[in-house]
């Protein structure tokens, strides 16, 4: 019996080591590195741009002009010396509905699993007089950290103040959380479709 318990504990420890490898700190480090690389790439004398961009322009009933700008950045696998295959690594998207503006970022691992979601949205407030800044951190598909900050929407220069920090999603933000998780999967599909259709 003791031997079975020991084997079970060792198996559990191995599984946590093998699959539970992302921490908030490691995700932040990866995020910072990718953002720095993108900043360098977009400089006038930086290295060549490498991303896919999807632009949407629509005229919607009641809200007028709707614009979306989605950029998808990739990592390269070590499967070909000349043309290695790509995987989605980071996605940014900004869009509007009338005067309301939204911005989101999605960070992935090499297998397409979401690691981090960042969003700025006025939709968490019924009166839309506040802008919310949401951060969701993941490890092996499991949510490990939630951070919510808020500021008045009219004061775009004011810093965000922390409203919540924890490991579960507050009820007020559950619909938004599910919305972002759904989009994190759709962006993987979008990236795969664009990447598969791109000419080499």
Coordinates of C-alpha atoms in Angstrom, one line a residue:
X1 CA 0.0 0.0 0.0
X2 CA 2.8 2.4 0.9
X3 CA 4.5 1.6 -2.3
X4 CA 1.4 2.4 -4.3
X5 CA 1.0 5.8 -2.5
X6 CA 4.7 6.6 -3.2
X7 CA 4.3 5.7 -6.9
X8 CA 1.1 7.9 -7.1
X9 CA 2.9 10.8 -5.5
X10 CA 5.9 10.5 -7.8
X11 CA 3.7 10.3 -10.8
X12 CA 1.8 13.4 -9.7
X13 CA 5.0 15.3 -9.1
X14 CA 6.3 14.3 -12.5
X15 CA 3.1 15.3 -14.1
X16 CA 3.2 18.7 -12.4
X17 CA 6.8 19.2 -13.5
X18 CA 6.1 18.1 -17.1
X19 CA 2.9 19.9 -17.7
X20 CA 2.8 22.7 -15.1
X21 CA 5.8 24.6 -16.4
X22 CA 4.4 28.2 -16.8
X23 CA 4.3 30.7 -14.0
X24 CA 3.2 34.2 -14.0
X25 CA 6.8 35.3 -13.9
X26 CA 7.8 33.1 -16.9
X27 CA 4.8 34.3 -18.9
X28 CA 5.6 38.0 -18.1
X29 CA 9.2 37.4 -19.3
X30 CA 8.1 35.8 -22.5
X31 CA 5.6 38.6 -23.1
X32 CA 8.2 41.3 -22.4
X33 CA 10.6 39.6 -24.9
X34 CA 8.0 39.4 -27.7
X35 CA 6.9 43.0 -27.2
X36 CA 10.6 44.2 -27.3
X37 CA 11.1 42.2 -30.5
X38 CA 8.0 43.7 -32.1
X39 CA 9.1 47.2 -31.1
X40 CA 12.5 46.6 -32.7
X41 CA 10.9 45.2 -35.8
X42 CA 8.7 48.2 -36.3
X43 CA 11.5 50.7 -36.0
X44 CA 12.4 52.4 -39.3
X45 CA 15.8 50.8 -39.3
X46 CA 14.8 47.6 -37.4
X47 CA 14.8 44.1 -38.9
X48 CA 12.2 43.3 -41.6
X49 CA 8.6 43.1 -40.6
X50 CA 7.2 39.6 -40.2
X51 CA 3.6 39.2 -39.3
X52 CA 0.2 38.6 -40.9
X53 CA -2.3 41.5 -40.8
X54 CA -6.1 41.3 -41.2
X55 CA -7.9 44.6 -41.7
X56 CA -11.7 44.9 -41.5
X57 CA -13.7 48.0 -42.5
X58 CA -17.5 47.9 -42.2
X59 CA -20.5 50.2 -41.9
X60 CA -22.7 48.7 -39.1
X61 CA -26.3 49.6 -38.5
X62 CA -26.8 52.1 -35.7
X63 CA -23.1 52.4 -34.8
X64 CA -21.5 53.4 -38.2
X65 CA -17.9 52.7 -39.1
X66 CA -16.4 49.6 -37.6
X67 CA -12.7 49.0 -38.0
X68 CA -10.6 46.0 -36.9
X69 CA -6.8 45.7 -37.2
X70 CA -5.5 42.2 -36.2
X71 CA -1.8 41.4 -36.4
X72 CA -0.5 37.8 -35.9
X73 CA 3.2 37.2 -35.1
X74 CA 4.7 33.8 -35.4
X75 CA 7.5 31.6 -34.1
X76 CA 9.4 29.1 -36.2
X77 CA 9.7 25.4 -35.7
X78 CA 13.0 23.6 -36.3
X79 CA 11.6 21.4 -39.0
X80 CA 13.2 22.9 -42.1
X81 CA 16.4 24.8 -42.6
X82 CA 15.1 27.1 -45.4
X83 CA 11.3 27.3 -44.8
X84 CA 10.5 26.3 -41.3
X85 CA 6.9 26.0 -40.4
X86 CA 5.2 28.6 -38.3
X87 CA 3.1 28.6 -35.2
X88 CA 1.1 31.5 -33.8
X89 CA 3.0 33.2 -31.0
X90 CA 1.3 36.5 -30.4
X91 CA -1.8 38.3 -31.6
X92 CA -2.9 41.9 -31.2
X93 CA -6.3 43.2 -32.2
X94 CA -7.8 46.7 -31.9
X95 CA -11.4 47.5 -33.0
X96 CA -14.3 49.8 -32.3
X97 CA -18.0 50.0 -32.0
X98 CA -19.1 53.6 -32.5
X99 CA -16.9 55.6 -30.1
X100 CA -16.1 52.6 -27.9
X101 CA -12.6 51.3 -28.5
X102 CA -11.2 47.9 -27.6
X103 CA -7.7 46.4 -27.5
X104 CA -6.6 42.8 -26.9
X105 CA -3.4 40.7 -26.9
X106 CA -3.1 36.9 -26.9
X107 CA 0.2 35.1 -26.1
X108 CA 0.6 31.4 -27.0
X109 CA 3.0 28.5 -26.5
X110 CA 4.4 26.4 -29.4
X111 CA 1.4 24.0 -29.3
X112 CA -1.1 26.8 -29.7
X113 CA -2.2 26.8 -26.0
X114 CA -3.1 30.2 -24.6
X115 CA -0.7 31.5 -22.0
X116 CA -1.9 35.1 -21.5
X117 CA -4.8 37.3 -22.5
X118 CA -4.7 41.1 -22.0
X119 CA -7.7 43.3 -22.8
X120 CA -8.8 46.9 -22.5
X121 CA -12.6 47.2 -22.6
X122 CA -15.4 49.5 -21.6
X123 CA -17.9 46.6 -21.7
X124 CA -17.5 45.5 -18.1
X125 CA -19.2 48.6 -16.9
X126 CA -23.0 49.1 -17.6
X127 CA -22.7 52.8 -17.8
X128 CA -19.5 52.6 -19.9
X129 CA -17.9 55.3 -17.9
X130 CA -14.9 53.1 -16.9
X131 CA -12.2 51.5 -18.9
X132 CA -11.2 48.0 -17.6
X133 CA -7.8 46.4 -18.0
X134 CA -7.9 42.7 -17.7
X135 CA -5.1 40.1 -17.5
X136 CA -5.5 36.3 -17.5
X137 CA -2.6 34.0 -17.1
X138 CA -2.7 30.3 -18.0
X139 CA -0.6 27.1 -17.5
X140 CA -1.5 24.0 -19.6
X141 CA -4.9 25.4 -20.3
X142 CA -5.6 26.1 -16.6
X143 CA -6.2 29.7 -15.4
X144 CA -3.6 30.5 -12.7
X145 CA -3.9 34.3 -12.2
X146 CA -6.5 37.1 -12.9
X147 CA -5.7 40.8 -12.5
X148 CA -8.3 43.6 -13.0
X149 CA -7.5 47.3 -13.1
X150 CA -9.9 50.2 -13.7
X151 CA -9.8 53.9 -14.6
X152 CA -12.4 56.5 -15.7
X153 CA -12.9 56.2 -19.5
X154 CA -12.9 60.0 -19.9
X155 CA -9.4 60.2 -18.3
X156 CA -7.2 58.3 -20.8
X157 CA -4.0 59.6 -19.2
X158 CA -4.8 58.4 -15.7
X159 CA -3.2 55.3 -14.5
X160 CA -5.3 52.1 -13.9
X161 CA -6.0 51.3 -10.3
X162 CA -6.1 47.6 -9.2
X163 CA -9.6 46.4 -8.5
X164 CA -9.0 42.6 -8.2
X165 CA -6.1 40.1 -8.0
X166 CA -6.7 36.4 -7.6
X167 CA -6.9 32.9 -9.1
X168 CA -10.5 32.9 -10.1
X169 CA -12.6 35.1 -12.4
X170 CA -15.0 37.4 -10.5
X171 CA -18.7 36.9 -11.5
X172 CA -18.8 40.4 -13.1
X173 CA -16.1 39.4 -15.6
X174 CA -17.0 35.8 -16.4
X175 CA -18.8 36.6 -19.7
X176 CA -15.8 38.7 -20.9
X177 CA -13.4 35.9 -19.8
X178 CA -15.3 33.3 -21.8
X179 CA -15.5 35.7 -24.8
X180 CA -11.7 36.2 -24.8
X181 CA -11.1 32.4 -24.4
X182 CA -13.3 31.8 -27.4
X183 CA -11.4 34.4 -29.4
X184 CA -8.0 32.9 -28.4
X185 CA -9.1 29.7 -30.1
X186 CA -10.5 31.5 -33.2
X187 CA -7.2 33.4 -33.7
X188 CA -5.3 30.1 -33.8
X189 CA -7.7 29.0 -36.6
X190 CA -7.3 32.3 -38.4
X191 CA -3.5 32.2 -38.2
X192 CA -3.5 28.6 -39.5
X193 CA -5.8 29.6 -42.4
X194 CA -3.7 32.6 -43.4
X195 CA -0.4 30.8 -42.9
X196 CA -1.6 27.9 -45.0
X197 CA -2.6 30.2 -47.8
X198 CA 0.5 32.4 -47.8
X199 CA 2.8 32.0 -50.9
X200 CA 6.4 31.0 -50.1

